[in-house]
Structures are given as structure tokens and as C-alpha cells.
């Protein structure tokens, strides 16, 4: 009898996993795979958001640097609004060329002080070269700028009452990300 009991114990030890043990292991592995997949998806979203913000910041920094460099070279007493339109800047460079920085969206009926669309492009028109802000001519500086009429953050190009200092507020929106940069410029030749 003792011999049969030992033989039965040896057989149990040599046999494989039970069905219950296999189900428990498969369940645990399923939970681990689901948690790992969720962590991966969340990490991918964070990376995508960071990548989008970095791209927007690079675009804004480039546009801000270019715009500030151009405005610092504005000639004496040439800084004004283009046709008295808000959020436009007209200036002459030292060579006498006239430029206009303006916000443009082709869906707007005309370039005026009302900004009915959500996003705009910042463009630089060479008036002496035949560019017309009314038709969206000129060089594209920055795209996807939030409308000046939007709630904060909003884009604005403003001149102080004395006409010696310019405030630039660029708010760019792409997908669900909005990045804003502000600066003031005091042209050297004013």
C-alpha cells in the first residue's frame, strides 16, 4: 500500500500543468499584455504631442526671428498700419522698399479689421514689387495663427500709440495644440 501511494505521488509530480494552472498563467499574461499595450499607447500619445509642440515652437521661433529682424531695420517714421487695418504693419526698409505684414485667410472676403475665420497665415507683401495684401500675395512667414478676434490666446500685431514700439503675439494652433510666443520690437531707425 505504501508503495502504491509513493507511485501515485511520483506520477503526479511527473505529470504536466493542470488546466487551472494553465488558465491562471494565460490570464496573468493577458493582463500583462493589456497593461503593456496601454502604457505603449499612452507613451505614443505623449510623444506625438511633444513632437507637435516642438514643431510648432520651431516654426514660431523662425517666424519671430525673421519678423523681428525685418522690423528692426524699418526706416525712420515709416511704421504704420496698412490702410488703418488692425493687426497689419506697414514699414519701409532702408532701401525705400515698402512691406506689409498681414494676416490672411482666403475664406475672408477682404483684408479688413474683421477676422471671421479661425486660423490665418502671416504673410509679408512687397508693395513696391506689386504684391497686394487683398489677394494674399507675398511670402508666407507662418501658418495656422489663431484669429485676433479669438479668446486668448490670440494673434496680434500692434503698434504703440507713439509709433516706436511693436508688440508681436503669435499663437499657433495645430490639431489640439496651441503654442504662443510674445515679444516687443523697437526698430533701430525710429
Short mmCIF file of N, CA, C and O in Angstrom, two decimals, residues 3-119:
data_model
loop_
_atom_site.label_atom_id
_atom_site.label_comp_id
_atom_site.label_asym_id
_atom_site.label_seq_id
_atom_site.Cartn_x
_atom_site.Cartn_y
_atom_site.Cartn_z
N UNK A 3 3.79 1.46 -1.11
CA UNK A 3 4.43 1.52 -2.41
C UNK A 3 3.49 2.14 -3.46
O UNK A 3 3.92 2.94 -4.28
N UNK A 4 2.22 1.81 -3.43
CA UNK A 4 1.26 2.37 -4.37
C UNK A 4 1.08 3.86 -4.13
O UNK A 4 0.91 4.64 -5.07
N UNK A 5 1.12 4.30 -2.88
CA UNK A 5 0.98 5.72 -2.55
C UNK A 5 2.16 6.52 -3.08
O UNK A 5 2.00 7.60 -3.63
N UNK A 6 3.36 5.97 -2.91
CA UNK A 6 4.55 6.66 -3.43
C UNK A 6 4.52 6.70 -4.95
O UNK A 6 4.92 7.66 -5.58
N UNK A 7 4.05 5.61 -5.56
CA UNK A 7 3.96 5.55 -7.00
C UNK A 7 2.96 6.61 -7.52
O UNK A 7 3.21 7.28 -8.51
N UNK A 8 1.87 6.78 -6.81
CA UNK A 8 0.87 7.77 -7.20
C UNK A 8 1.44 9.19 -7.06
O UNK A 8 1.19 10.05 -7.90
N UNK A 9 2.21 9.44 -5.98
CA UNK A 9 2.83 10.75 -5.81
C UNK A 9 3.83 11.03 -6.91
O UNK A 9 3.93 12.15 -7.41
N UNK A 10 4.62 10.04 -7.28
CA UNK A 10 5.60 10.20 -8.36
C UNK A 10 4.92 10.49 -9.68
O UNK A 10 5.40 11.27 -10.49
N UNK A 11 3.80 9.89 -9.92
CA UNK A 11 3.08 10.11 -11.17
C UNK A 11 2.53 11.53 -11.23
O UNK A 11 2.53 12.16 -12.27
N UNK A 12 2.04 12.00 -10.06
CA UNK A 12 1.53 13.36 -10.02
C UNK A 12 2.63 14.37 -10.28
O UNK A 12 2.43 15.37 -10.93
N UNK A 13 3.77 14.13 -9.74
CA UNK A 13 4.89 15.05 -9.92
C UNK A 13 5.37 15.07 -11.35
O UNK A 13 5.84 16.08 -11.85
N UNK A 14 5.28 14.00 -12.02
CA UNK A 14 5.78 13.92 -13.40
C UNK A 14 4.75 14.42 -14.41
O UNK A 14 5.09 14.66 -15.54
N UNK A 15 3.52 14.55 -14.01
CA UNK A 15 2.51 14.99 -14.96
C UNK A 15 2.67 16.49 -15.25
O UNK A 15 3.31 17.21 -14.49
N UNK A 16 2.04 17.04 -16.32
CA UNK A 16 2.15 18.44 -16.71
C UNK A 16 1.31 19.36 -15.85
O UNK A 16 0.85 18.99 -14.76
N UNK A 17 1.10 20.60 -16.34
CA UNK A 17 0.29 21.58 -15.62
C UNK A 17 -1.17 21.16 -15.65
O UNK A 17 -1.65 20.60 -16.64
N UNK A 18 -1.86 21.52 -14.63
CA UNK A 18 -3.30 21.28 -14.62
C UNK A 18 -3.98 22.36 -15.44
O UNK A 18 -3.40 23.40 -15.75
N UNK A 19 -5.22 22.11 -15.77
CA UNK A 19 -5.99 23.07 -16.55
C UNK A 19 -6.13 24.38 -15.79
O UNK A 19 -6.00 25.47 -16.37
N UNK A 20 -6.36 24.31 -14.50
CA UNK A 20 -6.49 25.51 -13.68
C UNK A 20 -5.20 26.32 -13.68
O UNK A 20 -5.23 27.55 -13.82
N UNK A 21 -4.07 25.68 -13.55
CA UNK A 21 -2.78 26.39 -13.58
C UNK A 21 -2.55 27.06 -14.93
O UNK A 21 -2.09 28.20 -15.01
N UNK A 22 -2.89 26.41 -16.00
CA UNK A 22 -2.73 26.97 -17.34
C UNK A 22 -3.63 28.19 -17.53
O UNK A 22 -3.21 29.22 -18.07
N UNK A 23 -4.87 28.12 -17.05
CA UNK A 23 -5.80 29.25 -17.17
C UNK A 23 -5.30 30.44 -16.37
O UNK A 23 -5.35 31.59 -16.84
N UNK A 24 -4.76 30.21 -15.18
CA UNK A 24 -4.23 31.29 -14.36
C UNK A 24 -3.05 31.97 -15.05
O UNK A 24 -2.97 33.20 -15.12
N UNK A 25 -2.14 31.18 -15.60
CA UNK A 25 -0.96 31.73 -16.28
C UNK A 25 -1.38 32.53 -17.52
O UNK A 25 -0.90 33.64 -17.75
N UNK A 26 -2.30 31.99 -18.30
CA UNK A 26 -2.77 32.69 -19.50
C UNK A 26 -3.48 33.99 -19.11
O UNK A 26 -3.30 35.03 -19.75
N UNK A 27 -4.24 33.96 -18.03
CA UNK A 27 -4.93 35.17 -17.56
C UNK A 27 -3.92 36.23 -17.13
O UNK A 27 -4.06 37.41 -17.47
N UNK A 28 -2.91 35.83 -16.37
CA UNK A 28 -1.88 36.79 -15.95
C UNK A 28 -1.13 37.37 -17.14
O UNK A 28 -0.86 38.57 -17.18
N UNK A 29 -0.79 36.53 -18.10
CA UNK A 29 -0.11 37.03 -19.29
C UNK A 29 -1.00 38.00 -20.08
O UNK A 29 -0.52 39.00 -20.60
N UNK A 30 -2.29 37.72 -20.15
CA UNK A 30 -3.22 38.61 -20.84
C UNK A 30 -3.26 39.98 -20.17
O UNK A 30 -3.28 41.01 -20.84
N UNK A 31 -3.31 39.99 -18.83
CA UNK A 31 -3.33 41.24 -18.09
C UNK A 31 -2.03 42.01 -18.34
O UNK A 31 -2.04 43.22 -18.58
N UNK A 32 -0.89 41.33 -18.31
CA UNK A 32 0.40 41.98 -18.57
C UNK A 32 0.47 42.56 -19.97
O UNK A 32 0.95 43.68 -20.17
N UNK A 33 -0.02 41.83 -20.95
CA UNK A 33 -0.02 42.33 -22.33
C UNK A 33 -0.94 43.54 -22.45
O UNK A 33 -0.59 44.53 -23.10
N UNK A 34 -2.12 43.50 -21.83
CA UNK A 34 -3.05 44.64 -21.90
C UNK A 34 -2.45 45.88 -21.24
O UNK A 34 -2.54 46.98 -21.78
N UNK A 35 -1.82 45.72 -20.07
CA UNK A 35 -1.21 46.86 -19.38
C UNK A 35 -0.05 47.41 -20.22
O UNK A 35 0.10 48.62 -20.37
N UNK A 36 0.75 46.52 -20.77
CA UNK A 36 1.88 46.96 -21.61
C UNK A 36 1.39 47.72 -22.85
O UNK A 36 1.95 48.74 -23.23
N UNK A 37 0.33 47.22 -23.47
CA UNK A 37 -0.22 47.89 -24.65
C UNK A 37 -0.76 49.27 -24.28
O UNK A 37 -0.55 50.24 -25.03
N UNK A 38 -1.43 49.39 -23.14
CA UNK A 38 -1.95 50.68 -22.70
C UNK A 38 -0.82 51.66 -22.44
O UNK A 38 -0.89 52.83 -22.86
N UNK A 39 0.22 51.21 -21.76
CA UNK A 39 1.38 52.08 -21.50
C UNK A 39 2.02 52.51 -22.81
O UNK A 39 2.40 53.67 -22.97
N UNK A 40 2.11 51.61 -23.77
CA UNK A 40 2.69 51.94 -25.07
C UNK A 40 1.85 53.00 -25.79
O UNK A 40 2.38 53.97 -26.34
N UNK A 41 0.52 52.84 -25.77
CA UNK A 41 -0.37 53.80 -26.45
C UNK A 41 -0.28 55.17 -25.79
O UNK A 41 -0.21 56.20 -26.47
N UNK A 42 -0.28 55.20 -24.46
CA UNK A 42 -0.16 56.47 -23.75
C UNK A 42 1.18 57.13 -24.07
O UNK A 42 1.27 58.33 -24.32
N UNK A 43 2.25 56.36 -24.06
CA UNK A 43 3.57 56.88 -24.40
C UNK A 43 3.62 57.42 -25.82
O UNK A 43 4.23 58.46 -26.09
N UNK A 44 2.96 56.75 -26.73
CA UNK A 44 2.91 57.20 -28.12
C UNK A 44 2.17 58.53 -28.23
O UNK A 44 2.60 59.43 -28.96
N UNK A 45 1.07 58.70 -27.48
CA UNK A 45 0.34 59.96 -27.49
C UNK A 45 1.18 61.10 -26.92
O UNK A 45 1.18 62.21 -27.45
N UNK A 46 1.86 60.82 -25.83
CA UNK A 46 2.72 61.85 -25.22
C UNK A 46 3.83 62.24 -26.18
O UNK A 46 4.13 63.42 -26.36
N UNK A 47 4.44 61.27 -26.83
CA UNK A 47 5.50 61.56 -27.80
C UNK A 47 4.95 62.38 -28.97
O UNK A 47 5.57 63.35 -29.40
N UNK A 48 3.77 62.01 -29.47
CA UNK A 48 3.17 62.74 -30.59
C UNK A 48 2.86 64.18 -30.20
O UNK A 48 3.11 65.11 -30.98
N UNK A 49 2.31 64.38 -29.00
CA UNK A 49 2.02 65.73 -28.52
C UNK A 49 3.29 66.55 -28.39
O UNK A 49 3.35 67.69 -28.82
N UNK A 50 4.31 65.95 -27.80
CA UNK A 50 5.60 66.65 -27.66
C UNK A 50 6.21 66.98 -29.00
O UNK A 50 6.77 68.07 -29.19
N UNK A 51 6.11 66.06 -29.93
CA UNK A 51 6.64 66.29 -31.27
C UNK A 51 5.91 67.43 -31.96
O UNK A 51 6.53 68.29 -32.60
N UNK A 52 4.58 67.47 -31.82
CA UNK A 52 3.79 68.55 -32.43
C UNK A 52 4.15 69.89 -31.80
O UNK A 52 4.34 70.88 -32.51
N UNK A 53 4.26 69.94 -30.49
CA UNK A 53 4.63 71.19 -29.80
C UNK A 53 6.02 71.66 -30.23
O UNK A 53 6.24 72.85 -30.44
N UNK A 54 6.95 70.74 -30.37
CA UNK A 54 8.30 71.09 -30.80
C UNK A 54 8.28 71.66 -32.22
O UNK A 54 8.94 72.66 -32.50
N UNK A 55 7.52 71.03 -33.09
CA UNK A 55 7.41 71.53 -34.47
C UNK A 55 6.82 72.94 -34.51
O UNK A 55 7.31 73.81 -35.22
N UNK A 56 5.77 73.15 -33.71
CA UNK A 56 5.14 74.48 -33.67
C UNK A 56 6.12 75.51 -33.12
O UNK A 56 6.25 76.61 -33.66
N UNK A 57 6.82 75.17 -32.05
CA UNK A 57 7.80 76.10 -31.45
C UNK A 57 8.91 76.46 -32.44
O UNK A 57 9.34 77.61 -32.51
N UNK A 58 9.39 75.48 -33.20
CA UNK A 58 10.42 75.76 -34.20
C UNK A 58 9.88 76.72 -35.26
O UNK A 58 10.57 77.66 -35.66
N UNK A 59 8.66 76.47 -35.74
CA UNK A 59 8.07 77.34 -36.76
C UNK A 59 7.87 78.76 -36.22
O UNK A 59 8.17 79.74 -36.90
N UNK A 60 7.36 78.87 -34.99
CA UNK A 60 7.14 80.19 -34.41
C UNK A 60 8.46 80.92 -34.19
O UNK A 60 8.58 82.11 -34.46
N UNK A 61 9.46 80.20 -33.69
CA UNK A 61 10.76 80.83 -33.44
C UNK A 61 11.37 81.36 -34.73
O UNK A 61 11.90 82.47 -34.77
N UNK A 62 11.30 80.57 -35.79
CA UNK A 62 11.82 81.01 -37.08
C UNK A 62 11.08 82.27 -37.55
O UNK A 62 11.69 83.26 -37.96
N UNK A 63 9.74 82.22 -37.50
CA UNK A 63 8.94 83.36 -37.96
C UNK A 63 9.19 84.59 -37.10
O UNK A 63 9.31 85.70 -37.62
N UNK A 64 9.29 84.40 -35.79
CA UNK A 64 9.52 85.53 -34.89
C UNK A 64 10.89 86.15 -35.17
O UNK A 64 11.01 87.38 -35.26
N UNK A 65 11.92 85.32 -35.31
CA UNK A 65 13.26 85.84 -35.60
C UNK A 65 13.28 86.62 -36.91
O UNK A 65 13.85 87.71 -36.98
N UNK A 66 12.67 86.06 -37.94
CA UNK A 66 12.65 86.73 -39.25
C UNK A 66 11.89 88.06 -39.17
O UNK A 66 12.35 89.07 -39.68
N UNK A 67 10.75 88.05 -38.52
CA UNK A 67 9.93 89.25 -38.41
C UNK A 67 10.63 90.32 -37.59
O UNK A 67 10.66 91.50 -37.98
N UNK A 68 11.22 89.94 -36.47
CA UNK A 68 11.92 90.91 -35.62
C UNK A 68 13.10 91.51 -36.38
O UNK A 68 13.32 92.72 -36.35
N UNK A 69 13.84 90.67 -37.09
CA UNK A 69 14.99 91.16 -37.86
C UNK A 69 14.54 92.18 -38.91
O UNK A 69 15.15 93.23 -39.07
N UNK A 70 13.45 91.88 -39.61
CA UNK A 70 12.93 92.81 -40.62
C UNK A 70 12.45 94.11 -39.99
O UNK A 70 12.73 95.20 -40.49
N UNK A 71 11.72 94.02 -38.89
CA UNK A 71 11.16 95.22 -38.27
C UNK A 71 12.23 96.09 -37.63
O UNK A 71 12.08 97.31 -37.57
N UNK A 72 13.30 95.49 -37.16
CA UNK A 72 14.39 96.30 -36.59
C UNK A 72 15.05 97.17 -37.65
O UNK A 72 15.65 98.18 -37.33
N UNK A 73 14.93 96.78 -38.90
CA UNK A 73 15.52 97.55 -40.00
C UNK A 73 14.54 98.54 -40.63
O UNK A 73 14.83 99.12 -41.66
N UNK A 74 13.38 98.73 -40.01
CA UNK A 74 12.40 99.67 -40.56
C UNK A 74 12.98 101.07 -40.57
O UNK A 74 13.66 101.48 -39.64
N UNK A 75 12.69 101.79 -41.62
CA UNK A 75 13.23 103.15 -41.78
C UNK A 75 12.46 104.14 -40.90
O UNK A 75 11.35 103.88 -40.44
N UNK A 76 13.07 105.25 -40.72
CA UNK A 76 12.54 106.31 -39.87
C UNK A 76 11.12 106.70 -40.26
O UNK A 76 10.82 106.94 -41.42
N UNK A 77 10.26 106.76 -39.27
CA UNK A 77 8.87 107.24 -39.40
C UNK A 77 8.06 106.52 -40.46
O UNK A 77 7.16 107.09 -41.05
N UNK A 78 8.36 105.25 -40.73
CA UNK A 78 7.59 104.55 -41.75
C UNK A 78 6.62 103.53 -41.17
O UNK A 78 5.81 102.98 -41.89
N UNK A 79 6.67 103.32 -39.89
CA UNK A 79 5.85 102.28 -39.27
C UNK A 79 4.41 102.75 -39.08
O UNK A 79 4.16 103.78 -38.47
N UNK A 80 3.46 101.98 -39.64
CA UNK A 80 2.05 102.32 -39.52
C UNK A 80 1.21 101.09 -39.83
O UNK A 80 1.74 100.07 -40.24
N UNK A 81 -0.10 101.20 -39.65
CA UNK A 81 -0.99 100.15 -40.07
C UNK A 81 -1.22 100.26 -41.57
O UNK A 81 -1.22 101.37 -42.11
N UNK A 82 -1.45 99.15 -42.21
CA UNK A 82 -1.75 99.15 -43.63
C UNK A 82 -3.22 99.55 -43.81
O UNK A 82 -4.11 98.86 -43.33
N UNK A 83 -3.46 100.68 -44.46
CA UNK A 83 -4.82 101.20 -44.69
C UNK A 83 -5.65 101.24 -43.41
O UNK A 83 -6.84 100.96 -43.42
N UNK A 84 -5.00 101.52 -42.28
CA UNK A 84 -5.65 101.64 -40.96
C UNK A 84 -6.31 100.33 -40.51
O UNK A 84 -7.20 100.34 -39.69
N UNK A 85 -5.86 99.20 -41.05
CA UNK A 85 -6.42 97.90 -40.69
C UNK A 85 -5.68 97.36 -39.46
O UNK A 85 -4.45 97.33 -39.43
N UNK A 86 -6.44 96.93 -38.48
CA UNK A 86 -5.84 96.38 -37.26
C UNK A 86 -5.04 95.12 -37.58
O UNK A 86 -5.38 94.37 -38.51
N UNK A 87 -4.00 94.89 -36.84
CA UNK A 87 -3.14 93.71 -36.95
C UNK A 87 -2.44 93.61 -38.30
O UNK A 87 -2.24 92.53 -38.84
N UNK A 88 -2.12 94.75 -38.87
CA UNK A 88 -1.25 94.83 -40.05
C UNK A 88 -0.14 95.81 -39.73
O UNK A 88 -0.33 96.74 -38.95
N UNK A 89 1.02 95.60 -40.30
CA UNK A 89 2.15 96.50 -40.12
C UNK A 89 2.71 96.86 -41.48
O UNK A 89 3.08 95.99 -42.26
N UNK A 90 2.78 98.15 -41.76
CA UNK A 90 3.40 98.63 -42.99
C UNK A 90 4.65 99.38 -42.60
O UNK A 90 4.64 100.19 -41.68
N UNK A 91 5.74 99.10 -43.31
CA UNK A 91 7.01 99.77 -42.99
C UNK A 91 7.87 99.81 -44.24
O UNK A 91 7.66 99.06 -45.20
N UNK A 92 8.83 100.72 -44.23
CA UNK A 92 9.81 100.83 -45.30
C UNK A 92 11.14 100.34 -44.76
O UNK A 92 11.48 100.58 -43.60
N UNK A 93 11.90 99.64 -45.63
CA UNK A 93 13.26 99.29 -45.21
C UNK A 93 14.20 100.43 -45.57
O UNK A 93 13.78 101.46 -46.11
N UNK A 94 15.47 100.28 -45.27
CA UNK A 94 16.43 101.36 -45.50
C UNK A 94 16.64 101.65 -46.98
O UNK A 94 17.08 102.74 -47.35
N UNK A 95 16.30 100.69 -47.86
CA UNK A 95 16.44 100.91 -49.30
C UNK A 95 15.20 101.57 -49.90
O UNK A 95 15.16 101.84 -51.10
N UNK A 96 14.19 101.84 -49.08
CA UNK A 96 12.99 102.51 -49.57
C UNK A 96 11.89 101.56 -50.04
O UNK A 96 10.88 102.01 -50.57
N UNK A 97 12.06 100.27 -49.88
CA UNK A 97 11.02 99.31 -50.26
C UNK A 97 9.94 99.27 -49.18
O UNK A 97 10.25 99.28 -47.99
N UNK A 98 8.69 99.20 -49.58
CA UNK A 98 7.56 99.17 -48.65
C UNK A 98 7.05 97.74 -48.51
O UNK A 98 6.80 97.06 -49.51
N UNK A 99 6.91 97.31 -47.26
CA UNK A 99 6.43 95.96 -46.96
C UNK A 99 5.22 96.04 -46.04
O UNK A 99 5.06 96.98 -45.27
N UNK A 100 4.39 95.01 -46.12
CA UNK A 100 3.24 94.90 -45.23
C UNK A 100 3.24 93.50 -44.63
O UNK A 100 3.27 92.51 -45.37
N UNK A 101 3.21 93.43 -43.32
CA UNK A 101 2.98 92.17 -42.61
C UNK A 101 1.50 92.12 -42.30
O UNK A 101 0.96 93.06 -41.71
N UNK A 102 0.84 91.05 -42.69
CA UNK A 102 -0.61 90.99 -42.51
C UNK A 102 -1.06 89.55 -42.31
O UNK A 102 -0.36 88.59 -42.66
N UNK A 103 -2.24 89.40 -41.73
CA UNK A 103 -2.86 88.09 -41.53
C UNK A 103 -3.83 87.84 -42.68
O UNK A 103 -4.61 88.71 -43.05
N UNK A 104 -3.76 86.63 -43.24
CA UNK A 104 -4.57 86.34 -44.42
C UNK A 104 -5.18 84.95 -44.32
O UNK A 104 -4.53 83.99 -43.92
N UNK A 105 -6.45 84.88 -44.69
CA UNK A 105 -7.15 83.62 -44.86
C UNK A 105 -7.97 83.76 -46.13
O UNK A 105 -8.77 84.70 -46.24
N UNK A 106 -7.79 82.87 -47.11
CA UNK A 106 -8.50 83.03 -48.38
C UNK A 106 -10.03 83.00 -48.26
O UNK A 106 -10.73 83.49 -49.12
N UNK A 107 -10.55 82.46 -47.17
CA UNK A 107 -12.01 82.40 -46.98
C UNK A 107 -12.59 83.76 -46.58
O UNK A 107 -13.79 83.96 -46.71
N UNK A 108 -11.74 84.67 -46.09
CA UNK A 108 -12.24 86.02 -45.78
C UNK A 108 -12.53 86.75 -47.08
O UNK A 108 -11.79 86.64 -48.06
N UNK A 109 -13.59 87.53 -47.08
CA UNK A 109 -13.98 88.25 -48.29
C UNK A 109 -12.96 89.31 -48.67
O UNK A 109 -12.71 89.57 -49.83
N UNK A 110 -12.36 89.96 -47.67
CA UNK A 110 -11.38 91.00 -47.95
C UNK A 110 -10.45 91.14 -46.75
O UNK A 110 -10.72 90.62 -45.68
N UNK A 111 -9.36 91.84 -46.95
CA UNK A 111 -8.46 92.14 -45.85
C UNK A 111 -9.02 93.38 -45.17
O UNK A 111 -9.04 94.46 -45.74
N UNK A 112 -9.54 93.21 -43.97
CA UNK A 112 -10.05 94.35 -43.22
C UNK A 112 -9.86 94.08 -41.73
O UNK A 112 -9.10 93.19 -41.37
N UNK A 113 -10.51 94.80 -40.89
CA UNK A 113 -10.30 94.67 -39.46
C UNK A 113 -11.14 93.58 -38.81
O UNK A 113 -11.07 93.38 -37.61
N UNK A 114 -11.94 92.85 -39.58
CA UNK A 114 -12.70 91.75 -39.01
C UNK A 114 -12.05 90.44 -39.41
O UNK A 114 -11.68 90.24 -40.56
N UNK A 115 -11.90 89.58 -38.45
CA UNK A 115 -11.24 88.30 -38.68
C UNK A 115 -12.24 87.20 -38.37
O UNK A 115 -12.34 86.74 -37.24
N UNK A 116 -13.02 86.82 -39.38
CA UNK A 116 -14.10 85.87 -39.19
C UNK A 116 -13.70 84.41 -39.22
O UNK A 116 -14.50 83.55 -38.87
N UNK A 117 -12.50 84.11 -39.65
CA UNK A 117 -12.07 82.72 -39.72
C UNK A 117 -11.32 82.33 -38.44
O UNK A 117 -10.97 83.17 -37.63
N UNK A 118 -11.04 81.06 -38.29
CA UNK A 118 -10.38 80.56 -37.09
C UNK A 118 -8.86 80.71 -37.17
O UNK A 118 -8.23 81.16 -36.23
N UNK A 119 -8.28 80.35 -38.32
CA UNK A 119 -6.82 80.35 -38.48
C UNK A 119 -6.40 81.23 -39.65
O UNK A 119 -7.10 81.31 -40.67
#
